[in-house]
mmCIF file of C-alpha atoms in Angstrom:
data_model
loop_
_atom_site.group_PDB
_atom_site.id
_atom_site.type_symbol
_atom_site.label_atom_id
_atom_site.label_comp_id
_atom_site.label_asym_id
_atom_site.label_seq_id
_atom_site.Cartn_x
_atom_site.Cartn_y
_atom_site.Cartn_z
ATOM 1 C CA UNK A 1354 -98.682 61.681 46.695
ATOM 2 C CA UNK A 1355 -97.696 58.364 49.067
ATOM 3 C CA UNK A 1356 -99.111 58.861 52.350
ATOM 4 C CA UNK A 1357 -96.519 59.383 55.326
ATOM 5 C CA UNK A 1358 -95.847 58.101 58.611
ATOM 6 C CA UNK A 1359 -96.062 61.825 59.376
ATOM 7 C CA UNK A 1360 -99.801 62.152 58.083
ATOM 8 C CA UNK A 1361 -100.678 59.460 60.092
ATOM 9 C CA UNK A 1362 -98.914 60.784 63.459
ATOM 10 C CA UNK A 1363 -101.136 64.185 62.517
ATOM 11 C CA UNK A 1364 -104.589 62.340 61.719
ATOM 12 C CA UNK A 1365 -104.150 60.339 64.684
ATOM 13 C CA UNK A 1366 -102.790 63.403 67.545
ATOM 14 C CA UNK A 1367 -99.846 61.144 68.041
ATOM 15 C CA UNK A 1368 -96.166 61.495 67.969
ATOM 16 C CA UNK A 1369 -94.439 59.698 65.143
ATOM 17 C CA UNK A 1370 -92.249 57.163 67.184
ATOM 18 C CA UNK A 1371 -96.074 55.931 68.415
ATOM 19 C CA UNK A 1372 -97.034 55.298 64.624
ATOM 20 C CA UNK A 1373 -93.380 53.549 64.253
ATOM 21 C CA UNK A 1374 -94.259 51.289 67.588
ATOM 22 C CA UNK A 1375 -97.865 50.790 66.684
ATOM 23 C CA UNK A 1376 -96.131 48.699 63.246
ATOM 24 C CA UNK A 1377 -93.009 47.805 64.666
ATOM 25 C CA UNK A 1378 -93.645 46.605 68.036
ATOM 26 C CA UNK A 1379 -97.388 46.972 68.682
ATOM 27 C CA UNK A 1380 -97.196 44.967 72.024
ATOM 28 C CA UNK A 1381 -95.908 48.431 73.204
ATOM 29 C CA UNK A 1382 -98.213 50.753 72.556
ATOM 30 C CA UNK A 1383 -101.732 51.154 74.447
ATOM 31 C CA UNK A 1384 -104.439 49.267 73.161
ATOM 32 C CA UNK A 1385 -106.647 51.615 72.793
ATOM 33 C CA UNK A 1386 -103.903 53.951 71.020
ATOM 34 C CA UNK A 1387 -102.800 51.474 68.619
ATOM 35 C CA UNK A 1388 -106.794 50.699 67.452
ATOM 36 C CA UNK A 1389 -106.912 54.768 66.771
ATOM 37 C CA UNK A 1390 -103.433 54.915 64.648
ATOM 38 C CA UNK A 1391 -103.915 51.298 62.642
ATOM 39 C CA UNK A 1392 -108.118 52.706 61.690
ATOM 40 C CA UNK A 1393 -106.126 56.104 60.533
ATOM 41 C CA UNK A 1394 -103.541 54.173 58.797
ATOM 42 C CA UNK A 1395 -105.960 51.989 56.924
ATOM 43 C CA UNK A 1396 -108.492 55.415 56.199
ATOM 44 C CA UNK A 1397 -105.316 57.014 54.643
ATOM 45 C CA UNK A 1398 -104.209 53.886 52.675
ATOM 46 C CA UNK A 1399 -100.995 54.023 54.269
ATOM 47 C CA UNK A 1400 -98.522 51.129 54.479
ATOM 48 C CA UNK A 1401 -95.493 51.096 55.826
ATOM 49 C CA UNK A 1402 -92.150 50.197 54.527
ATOM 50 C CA UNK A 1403 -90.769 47.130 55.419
ATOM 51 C CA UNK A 1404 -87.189 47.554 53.566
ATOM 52 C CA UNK A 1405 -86.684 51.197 54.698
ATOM 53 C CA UNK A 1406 -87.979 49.856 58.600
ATOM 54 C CA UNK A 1407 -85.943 47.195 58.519
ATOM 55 C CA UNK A 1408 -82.268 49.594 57.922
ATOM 56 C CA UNK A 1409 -83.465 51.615 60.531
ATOM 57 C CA UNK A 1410 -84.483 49.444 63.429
ATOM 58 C CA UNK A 1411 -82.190 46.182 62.317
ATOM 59 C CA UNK A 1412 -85.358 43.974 62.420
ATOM 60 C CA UNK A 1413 -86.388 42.650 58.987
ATOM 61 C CA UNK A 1414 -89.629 41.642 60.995
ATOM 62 C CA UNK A 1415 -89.430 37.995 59.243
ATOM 63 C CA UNK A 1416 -89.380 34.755 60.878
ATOM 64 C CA UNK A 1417 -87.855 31.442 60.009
ATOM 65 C CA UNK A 1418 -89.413 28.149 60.453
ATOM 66 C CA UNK A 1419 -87.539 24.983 59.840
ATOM 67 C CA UNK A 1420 -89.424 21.529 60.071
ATOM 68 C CA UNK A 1421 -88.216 17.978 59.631
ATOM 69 C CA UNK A 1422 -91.144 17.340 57.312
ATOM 70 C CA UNK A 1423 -93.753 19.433 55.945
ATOM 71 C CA UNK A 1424 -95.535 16.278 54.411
ATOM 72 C CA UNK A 1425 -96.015 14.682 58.216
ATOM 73 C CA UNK A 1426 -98.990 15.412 59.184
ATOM 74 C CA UNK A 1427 -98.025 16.666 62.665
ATOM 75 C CA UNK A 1428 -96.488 19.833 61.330
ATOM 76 C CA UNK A 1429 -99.222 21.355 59.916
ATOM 77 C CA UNK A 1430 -101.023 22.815 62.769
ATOM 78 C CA UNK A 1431 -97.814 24.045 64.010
ATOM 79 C CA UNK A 1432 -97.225 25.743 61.455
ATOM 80 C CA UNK A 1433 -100.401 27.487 60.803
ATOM 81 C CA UNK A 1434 -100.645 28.589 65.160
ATOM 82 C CA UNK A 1435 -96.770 30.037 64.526
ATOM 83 C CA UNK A 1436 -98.392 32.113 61.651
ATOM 84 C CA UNK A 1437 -101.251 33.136 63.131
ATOM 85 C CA UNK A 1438 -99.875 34.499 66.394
ATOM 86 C CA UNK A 1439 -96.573 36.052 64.270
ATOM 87 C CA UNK A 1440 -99.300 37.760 62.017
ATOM 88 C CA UNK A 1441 -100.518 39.428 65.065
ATOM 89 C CA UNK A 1442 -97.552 40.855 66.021
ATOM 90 C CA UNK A 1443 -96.247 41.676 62.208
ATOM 91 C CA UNK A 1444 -94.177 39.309 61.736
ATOM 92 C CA UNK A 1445 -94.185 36.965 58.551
ATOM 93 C CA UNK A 1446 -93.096 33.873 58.737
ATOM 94 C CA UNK A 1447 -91.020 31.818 55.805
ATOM 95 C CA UNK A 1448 -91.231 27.721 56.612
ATOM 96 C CA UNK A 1449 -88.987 25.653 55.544
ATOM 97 C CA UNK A 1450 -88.460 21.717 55.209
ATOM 98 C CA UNK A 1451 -85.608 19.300 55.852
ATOM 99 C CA UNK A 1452 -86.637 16.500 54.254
ATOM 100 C CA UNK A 1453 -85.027 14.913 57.576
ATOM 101 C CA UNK A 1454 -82.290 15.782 56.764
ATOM 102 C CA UNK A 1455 -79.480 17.580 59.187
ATOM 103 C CA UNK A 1456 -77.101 18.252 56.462
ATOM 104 C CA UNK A 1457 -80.170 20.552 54.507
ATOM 105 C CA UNK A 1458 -80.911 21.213 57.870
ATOM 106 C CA UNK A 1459 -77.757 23.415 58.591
ATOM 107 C CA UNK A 1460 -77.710 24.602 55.232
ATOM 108 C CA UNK A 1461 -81.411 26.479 55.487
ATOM 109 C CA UNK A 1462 -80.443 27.764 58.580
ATOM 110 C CA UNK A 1463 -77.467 29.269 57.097
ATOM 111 C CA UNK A 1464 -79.343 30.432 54.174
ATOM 112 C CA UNK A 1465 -82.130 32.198 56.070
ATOM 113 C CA UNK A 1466 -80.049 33.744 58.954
ATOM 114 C CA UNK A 1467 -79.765 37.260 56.866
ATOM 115 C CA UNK A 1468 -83.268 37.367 56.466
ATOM 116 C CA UNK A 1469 -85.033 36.750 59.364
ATOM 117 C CA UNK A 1470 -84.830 37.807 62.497
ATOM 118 C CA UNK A 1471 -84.472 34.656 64.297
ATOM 119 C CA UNK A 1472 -85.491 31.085 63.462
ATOM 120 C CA UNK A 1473 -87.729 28.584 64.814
ATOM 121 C CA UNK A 1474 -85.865 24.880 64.754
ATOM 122 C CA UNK A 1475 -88.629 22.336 64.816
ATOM 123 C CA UNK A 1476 -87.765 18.778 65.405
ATOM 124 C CA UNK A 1477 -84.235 19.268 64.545
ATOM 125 C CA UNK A 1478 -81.663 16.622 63.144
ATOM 126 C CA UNK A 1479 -78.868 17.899 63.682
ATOM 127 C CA UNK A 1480 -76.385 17.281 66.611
ATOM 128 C CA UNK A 1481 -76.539 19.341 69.835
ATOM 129 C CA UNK A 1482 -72.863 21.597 68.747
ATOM 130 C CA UNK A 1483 -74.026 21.783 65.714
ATOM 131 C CA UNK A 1484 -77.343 23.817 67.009
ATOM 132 C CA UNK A 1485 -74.926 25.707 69.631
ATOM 133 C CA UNK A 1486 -72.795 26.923 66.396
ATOM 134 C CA UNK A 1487 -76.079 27.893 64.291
ATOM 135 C CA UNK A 1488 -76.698 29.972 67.669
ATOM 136 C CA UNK A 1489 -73.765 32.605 67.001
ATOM 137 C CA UNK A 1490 -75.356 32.877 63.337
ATOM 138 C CA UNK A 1491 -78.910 33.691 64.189
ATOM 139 C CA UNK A 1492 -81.293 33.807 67.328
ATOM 140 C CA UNK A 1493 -83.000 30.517 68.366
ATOM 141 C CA UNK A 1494 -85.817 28.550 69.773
ATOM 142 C CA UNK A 1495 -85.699 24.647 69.308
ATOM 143 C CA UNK A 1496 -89.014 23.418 69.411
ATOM 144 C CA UNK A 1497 -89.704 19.597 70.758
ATOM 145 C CA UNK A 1498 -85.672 18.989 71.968
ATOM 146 C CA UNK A 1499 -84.198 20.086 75.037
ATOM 147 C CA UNK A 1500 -80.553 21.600 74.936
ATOM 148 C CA UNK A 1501 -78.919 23.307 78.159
ATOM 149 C CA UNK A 1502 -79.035 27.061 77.946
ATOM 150 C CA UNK A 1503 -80.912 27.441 74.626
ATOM 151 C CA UNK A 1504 -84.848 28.475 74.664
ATOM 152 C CA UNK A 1505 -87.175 25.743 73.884
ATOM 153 C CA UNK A 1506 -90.152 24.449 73.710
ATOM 154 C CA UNK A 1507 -91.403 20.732 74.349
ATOM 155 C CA UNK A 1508 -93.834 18.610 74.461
ATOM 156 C CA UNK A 1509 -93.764 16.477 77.579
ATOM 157 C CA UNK A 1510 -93.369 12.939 75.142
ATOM 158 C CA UNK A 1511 -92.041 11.356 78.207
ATOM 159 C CA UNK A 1512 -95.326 11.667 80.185
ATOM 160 C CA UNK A 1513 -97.549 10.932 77.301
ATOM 161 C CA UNK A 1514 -95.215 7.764 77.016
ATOM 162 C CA UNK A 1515 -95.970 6.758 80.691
ATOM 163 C CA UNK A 1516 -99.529 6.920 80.140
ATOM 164 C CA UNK A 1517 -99.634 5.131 77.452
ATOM 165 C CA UNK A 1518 -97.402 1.831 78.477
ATOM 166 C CA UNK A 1519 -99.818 2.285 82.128
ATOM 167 C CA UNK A 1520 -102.527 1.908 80.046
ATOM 168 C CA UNK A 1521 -101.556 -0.728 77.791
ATOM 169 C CA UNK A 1522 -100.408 -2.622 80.747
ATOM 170 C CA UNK A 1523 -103.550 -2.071 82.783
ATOM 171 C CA UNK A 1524 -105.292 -3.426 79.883
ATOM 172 C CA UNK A 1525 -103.613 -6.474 80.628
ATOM 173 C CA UNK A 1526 -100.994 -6.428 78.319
ATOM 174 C CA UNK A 1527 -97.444 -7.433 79.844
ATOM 175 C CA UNK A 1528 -95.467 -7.855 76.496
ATOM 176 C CA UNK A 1529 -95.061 -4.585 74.416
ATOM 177 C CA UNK A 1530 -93.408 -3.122 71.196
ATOM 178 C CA UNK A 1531 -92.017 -0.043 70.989
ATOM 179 C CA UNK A 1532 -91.598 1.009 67.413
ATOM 180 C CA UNK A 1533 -88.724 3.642 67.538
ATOM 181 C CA UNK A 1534 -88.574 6.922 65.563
ATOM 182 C CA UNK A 1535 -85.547 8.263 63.426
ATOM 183 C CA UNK A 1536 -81.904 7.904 64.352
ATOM 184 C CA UNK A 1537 -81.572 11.655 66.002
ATOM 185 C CA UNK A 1538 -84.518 12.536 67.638
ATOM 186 C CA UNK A 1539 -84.884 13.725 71.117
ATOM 187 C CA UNK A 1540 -88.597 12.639 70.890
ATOM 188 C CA UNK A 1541 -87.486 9.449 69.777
ATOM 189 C CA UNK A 1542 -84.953 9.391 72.865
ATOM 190 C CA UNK A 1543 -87.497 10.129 75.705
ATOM 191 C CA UNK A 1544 -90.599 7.889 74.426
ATOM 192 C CA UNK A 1545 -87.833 5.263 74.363
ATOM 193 C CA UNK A 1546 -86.311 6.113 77.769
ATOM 194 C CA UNK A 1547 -89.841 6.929 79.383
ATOM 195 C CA UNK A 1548 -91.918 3.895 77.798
ATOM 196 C CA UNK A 1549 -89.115 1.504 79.198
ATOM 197 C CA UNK A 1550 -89.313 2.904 82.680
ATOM 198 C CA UNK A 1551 -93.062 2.324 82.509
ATOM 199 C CA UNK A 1552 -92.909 -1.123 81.484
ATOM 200 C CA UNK A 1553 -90.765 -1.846 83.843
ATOM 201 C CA UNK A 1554 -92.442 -0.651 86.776
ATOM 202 C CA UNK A 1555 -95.900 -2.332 85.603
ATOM 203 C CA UNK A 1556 -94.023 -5.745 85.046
ATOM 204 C CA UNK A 1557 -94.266 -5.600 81.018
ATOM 205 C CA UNK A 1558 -91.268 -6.003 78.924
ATOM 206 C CA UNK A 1559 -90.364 -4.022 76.534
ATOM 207 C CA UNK A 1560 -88.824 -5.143 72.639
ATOM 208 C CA UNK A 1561 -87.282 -2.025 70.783
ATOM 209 C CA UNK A 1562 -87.766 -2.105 66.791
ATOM 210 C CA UNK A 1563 -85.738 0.369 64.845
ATOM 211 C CA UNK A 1564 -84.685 2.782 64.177
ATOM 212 C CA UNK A 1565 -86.981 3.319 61.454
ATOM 213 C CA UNK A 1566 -88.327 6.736 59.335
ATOM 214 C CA UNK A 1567 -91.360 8.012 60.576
ATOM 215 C CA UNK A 1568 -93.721 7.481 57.799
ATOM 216 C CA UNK A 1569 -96.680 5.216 57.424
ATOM 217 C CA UNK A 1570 -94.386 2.872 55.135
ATOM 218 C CA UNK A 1571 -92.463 1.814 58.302
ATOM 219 C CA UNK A 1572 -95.238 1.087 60.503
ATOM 220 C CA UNK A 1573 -96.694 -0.968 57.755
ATOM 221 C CA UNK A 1574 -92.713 -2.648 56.948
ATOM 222 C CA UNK A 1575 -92.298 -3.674 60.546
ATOM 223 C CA UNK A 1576 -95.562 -5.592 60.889
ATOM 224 C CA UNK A 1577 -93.733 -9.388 60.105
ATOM 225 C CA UNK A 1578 -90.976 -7.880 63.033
ATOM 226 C CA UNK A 1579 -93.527 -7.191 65.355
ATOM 227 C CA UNK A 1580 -95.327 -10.293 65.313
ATOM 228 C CA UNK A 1581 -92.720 -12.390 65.140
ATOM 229 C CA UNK A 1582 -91.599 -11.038 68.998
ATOM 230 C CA UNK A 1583 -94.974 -12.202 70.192
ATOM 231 C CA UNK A 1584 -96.404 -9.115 71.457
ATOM 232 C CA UNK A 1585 -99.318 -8.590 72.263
ATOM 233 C CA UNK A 1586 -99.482 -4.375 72.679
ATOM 234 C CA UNK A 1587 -97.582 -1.801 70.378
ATOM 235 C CA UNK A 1588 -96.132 1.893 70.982
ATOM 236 C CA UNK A 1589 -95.288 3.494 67.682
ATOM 237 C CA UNK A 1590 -92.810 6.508 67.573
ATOM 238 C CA UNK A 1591 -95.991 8.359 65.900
ATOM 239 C CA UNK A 1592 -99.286 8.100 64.484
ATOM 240 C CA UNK A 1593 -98.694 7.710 60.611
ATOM 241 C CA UNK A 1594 -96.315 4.696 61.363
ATOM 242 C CA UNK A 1595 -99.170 3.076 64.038
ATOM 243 C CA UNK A 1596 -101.618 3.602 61.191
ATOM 244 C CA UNK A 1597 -99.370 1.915 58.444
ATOM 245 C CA UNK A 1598 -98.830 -0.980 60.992
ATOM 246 C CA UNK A 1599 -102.762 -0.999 61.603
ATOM 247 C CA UNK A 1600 -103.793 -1.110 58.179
ATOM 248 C CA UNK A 1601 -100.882 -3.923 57.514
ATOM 249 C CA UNK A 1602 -102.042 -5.970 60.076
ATOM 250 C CA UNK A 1603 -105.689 -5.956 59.038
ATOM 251 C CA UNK A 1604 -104.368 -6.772 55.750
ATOM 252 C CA UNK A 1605 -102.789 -9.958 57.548
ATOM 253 C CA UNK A 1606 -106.231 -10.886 59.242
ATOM 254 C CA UNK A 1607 -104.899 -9.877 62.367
ATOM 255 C CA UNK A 1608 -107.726 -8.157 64.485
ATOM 256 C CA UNK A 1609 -107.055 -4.810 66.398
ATOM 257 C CA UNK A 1610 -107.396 -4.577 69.291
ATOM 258 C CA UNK A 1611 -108.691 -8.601 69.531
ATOM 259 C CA UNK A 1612 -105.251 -9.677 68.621
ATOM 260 C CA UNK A 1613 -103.244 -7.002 69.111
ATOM 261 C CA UNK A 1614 -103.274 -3.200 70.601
ATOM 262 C CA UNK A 1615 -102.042 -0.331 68.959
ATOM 263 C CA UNK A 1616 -101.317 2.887 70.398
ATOM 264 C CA UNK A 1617 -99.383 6.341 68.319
ATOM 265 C CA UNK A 1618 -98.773 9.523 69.022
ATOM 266 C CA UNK A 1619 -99.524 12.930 68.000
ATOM 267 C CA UNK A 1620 -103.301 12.726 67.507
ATOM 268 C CA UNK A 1621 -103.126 13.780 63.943
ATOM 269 C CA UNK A 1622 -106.664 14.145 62.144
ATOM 270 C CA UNK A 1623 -106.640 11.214 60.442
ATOM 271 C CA UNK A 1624 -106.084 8.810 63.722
ATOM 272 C CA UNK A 1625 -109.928 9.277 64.607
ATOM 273 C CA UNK A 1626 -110.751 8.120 61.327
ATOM 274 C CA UNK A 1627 -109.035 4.957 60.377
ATOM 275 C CA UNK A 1628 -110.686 1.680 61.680
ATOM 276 C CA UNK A 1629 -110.522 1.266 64.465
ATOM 277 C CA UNK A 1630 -110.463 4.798 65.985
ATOM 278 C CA UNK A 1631 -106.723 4.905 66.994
ATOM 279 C CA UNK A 1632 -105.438 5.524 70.975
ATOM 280 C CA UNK A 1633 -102.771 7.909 70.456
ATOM 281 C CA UNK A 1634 -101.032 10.531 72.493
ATOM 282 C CA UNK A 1635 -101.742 13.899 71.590
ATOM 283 C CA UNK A 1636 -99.399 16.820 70.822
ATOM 284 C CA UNK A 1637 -100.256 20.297 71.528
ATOM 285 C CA UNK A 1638 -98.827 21.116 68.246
ATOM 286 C CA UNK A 1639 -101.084 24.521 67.834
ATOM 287 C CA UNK A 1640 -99.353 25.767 71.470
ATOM 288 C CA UNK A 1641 -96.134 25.142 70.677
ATOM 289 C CA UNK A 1642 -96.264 27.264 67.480
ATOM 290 C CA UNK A 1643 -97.757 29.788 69.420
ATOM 291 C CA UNK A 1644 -95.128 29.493 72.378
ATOM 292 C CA UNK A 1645 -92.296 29.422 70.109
ATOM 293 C CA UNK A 1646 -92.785 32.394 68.588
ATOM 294 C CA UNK A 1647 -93.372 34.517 72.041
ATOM 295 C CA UNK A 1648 -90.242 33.052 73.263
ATOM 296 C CA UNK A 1649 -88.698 33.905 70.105
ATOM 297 C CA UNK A 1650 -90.016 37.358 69.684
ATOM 298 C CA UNK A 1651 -88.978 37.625 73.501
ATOM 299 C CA UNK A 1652 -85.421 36.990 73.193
ATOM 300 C CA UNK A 1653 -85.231 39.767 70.338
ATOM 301 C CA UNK A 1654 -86.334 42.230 72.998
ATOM 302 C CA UNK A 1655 -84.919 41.625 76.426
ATOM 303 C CA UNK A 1656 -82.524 38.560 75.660
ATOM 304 C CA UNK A 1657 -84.489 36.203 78.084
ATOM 305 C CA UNK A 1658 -84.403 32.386 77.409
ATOM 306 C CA UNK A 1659 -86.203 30.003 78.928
ATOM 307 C CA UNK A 1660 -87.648 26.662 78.328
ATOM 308 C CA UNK A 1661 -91.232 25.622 78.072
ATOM 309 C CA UNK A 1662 -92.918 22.357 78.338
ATOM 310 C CA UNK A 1663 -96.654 21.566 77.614
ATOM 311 C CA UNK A 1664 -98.418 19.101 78.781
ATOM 312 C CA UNK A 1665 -99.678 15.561 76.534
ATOM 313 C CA UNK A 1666 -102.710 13.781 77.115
ATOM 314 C CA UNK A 1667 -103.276 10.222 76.204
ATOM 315 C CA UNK A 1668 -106.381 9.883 74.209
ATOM 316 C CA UNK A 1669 -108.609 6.509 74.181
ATOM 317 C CA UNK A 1670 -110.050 4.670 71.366
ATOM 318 C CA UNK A 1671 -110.989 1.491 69.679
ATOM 319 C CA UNK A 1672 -107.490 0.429 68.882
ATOM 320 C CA UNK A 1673 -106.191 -0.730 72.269
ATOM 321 C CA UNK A 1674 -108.175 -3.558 74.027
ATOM 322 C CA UNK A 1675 -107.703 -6.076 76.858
ATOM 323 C CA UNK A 1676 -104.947 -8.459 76.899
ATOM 324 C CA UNK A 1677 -103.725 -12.209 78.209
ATOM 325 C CA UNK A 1678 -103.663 -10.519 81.558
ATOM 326 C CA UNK A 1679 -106.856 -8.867 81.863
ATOM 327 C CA UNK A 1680 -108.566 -9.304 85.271
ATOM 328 C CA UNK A 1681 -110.409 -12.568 84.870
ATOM 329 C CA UNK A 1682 -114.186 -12.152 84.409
ATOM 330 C CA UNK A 1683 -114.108 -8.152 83.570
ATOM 331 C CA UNK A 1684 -115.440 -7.082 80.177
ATOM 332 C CA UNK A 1685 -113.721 -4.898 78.262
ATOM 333 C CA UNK A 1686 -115.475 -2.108 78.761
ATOM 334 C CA UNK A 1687 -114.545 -2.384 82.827
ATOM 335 C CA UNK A 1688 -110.756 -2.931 81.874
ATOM 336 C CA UNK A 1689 -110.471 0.316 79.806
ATOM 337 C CA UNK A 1690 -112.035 2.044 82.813
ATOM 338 C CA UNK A 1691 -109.844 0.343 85.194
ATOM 339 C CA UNK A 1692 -106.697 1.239 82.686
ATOM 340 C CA UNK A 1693 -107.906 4.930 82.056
ATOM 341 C CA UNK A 1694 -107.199 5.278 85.715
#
């Protein structure tokens, strides 16, 4: 015979609506409770079911998780932190990928919204109404774009674009590239908007390339564009397109960071180990997961929304190097220390 919910309750000298919290909503039940019923559970084999659960609290305990590309390396750890943390608090999660697309986009959010009890929309495409309208459908948290009254979570792009032209621009550097991101992005908007404010203020101009996909085909496509403005510095929308540029201008026999500077963003794995080391701005991808899901699981139980934004750092390596402008006489080594500050 199936063990019950009942059986536990007994083995445990609880009530049954504590066995139902300790699986349902475990956050809500003492710690020291929910250790006693879950070592019962597992002694009697038992395992709750999600089907019958899920008609009886409305819940389906599922998550969605929508990405613009599960093949960009900046997803990933996102992913996996979202999973974790959901795991914890017995929720699955179901990802999903766009293909950067908004069109699919709407489509998988319309396709999961019976399923799941809210969705996490990473990087969206799609228009600002068109996220308001997939609101009524299913609960929301938009993760790295920022949309009045709807919960979010960002990365603070805008900051981590700052640093990065100050740096370039302490290095000496006083003509820059920014290589924009896709048509669409918010994170393309505010490394755009911030980096040109920086530049501006530090007495650097600025030349815009793009839009352009954000794959390490682009970077590496845009190299003739990039040195045909003159530059001497370049900001790339992320780090897979600043390591296709990097490997295409190597390929060129044009030296990094002798010729030219380089910075991305995102600090993906592989940016400390191309050659040169890449200076990138990194993402705290793993937190946002993490933060996406609270705020997510959050609004299920009290209807709060809120917005979150974590912090970037800029990250120094062998890719960015003094320019024309360098303080005459300093070696390079005192001009990265001079442009770290």
């Amino acid at each position: 015979m199936a063990v019950t919910i009942r059986d536990v309750a007994k083995a445990s000298g609880v009530h049954i609506s504590t066995v139902s919290r300790t699986f349902s909503a475990p956050h809500l039940v003492n710690p020291e409770t929910r250790t006693r019923v879950l070592a019962t559970a597992e002694e009697l084999g038992y395992r709750p079911n999600r089907a019958a659960r899920a008609l009886i609290t409305g819940r389906t305990h599922n998550i969605g998780l929508i990405v613009a590309d599960i093949a960009n390396p900046f997803f990933p750890p996102m992913i996996k932190a979202a999973e974790t943390h959901a795991r914890r608090r017995d929720y699955h999660v179901f990802v999903a990928d766009t293909d950067e697309d908004p069109v699919v986009e709407t489509d998988l959010v319309r396709a999961l919204a019976k399923q799941v009890d809210g969705i996490l929309l990473c990087s969206p495409r799609m228009s600002d109404d068109q996220i308001e309208l997939m609101r009524r459908e299913v609960p929301l948290v938009v993760v790295n774009r920022l949309i009045d009254g709807l919960p979010a979570v960002v990365m603070d792009v805008g900051a981590g674009a700052r640093s990065a032209v100050r740096h370039l621009v302490g290095l000496g550097h006083r003509h820059l590239v920014y290589l924009s991101g896709p048509r669409g992005s918010w994170t393309n908007r505010e490394i755009r908007r911030a980096a040109g404010v920086a530049a501006r203020a530090g007495g650097a101009d600025l030349t815009v390339l793009g839009p352009h996909q954000p794959v390490s085909s682009a970077g590496a496509d845009a190299t003739e564009a990039v040195l045909a403005t003159g530059a001497t510095a370049v900001l790339a929308y992320n780090d897979l397109m600043a390591i296709g540029l990097l490997q295409s201008l190597q390929d060129r026999g044009v030296a990094v960071p002798e010729q030219i500077s380089v910075v991305g963003f995102d600090d993906i794995a592989t940016s400390a180990l191309v050659r040169p080391t890449l200076t990138t701005v990194a993402n705290p991808t793993a937190a946002a997961g993490r933060a996406a899901v609270d705020m997510l699981l959050q609004q299920g139980d009290d209807g709060a929304t809120g917005q979150v934004t974590l912090r970037t750092d800029l990250v120094i390596r062998n890719s960015t190097g003094p320019g024309p402008y360098a303080p005459a006489g300093a070696t390079a080594a005192q001009v990265a220390a001079y442009a770290k500050e």
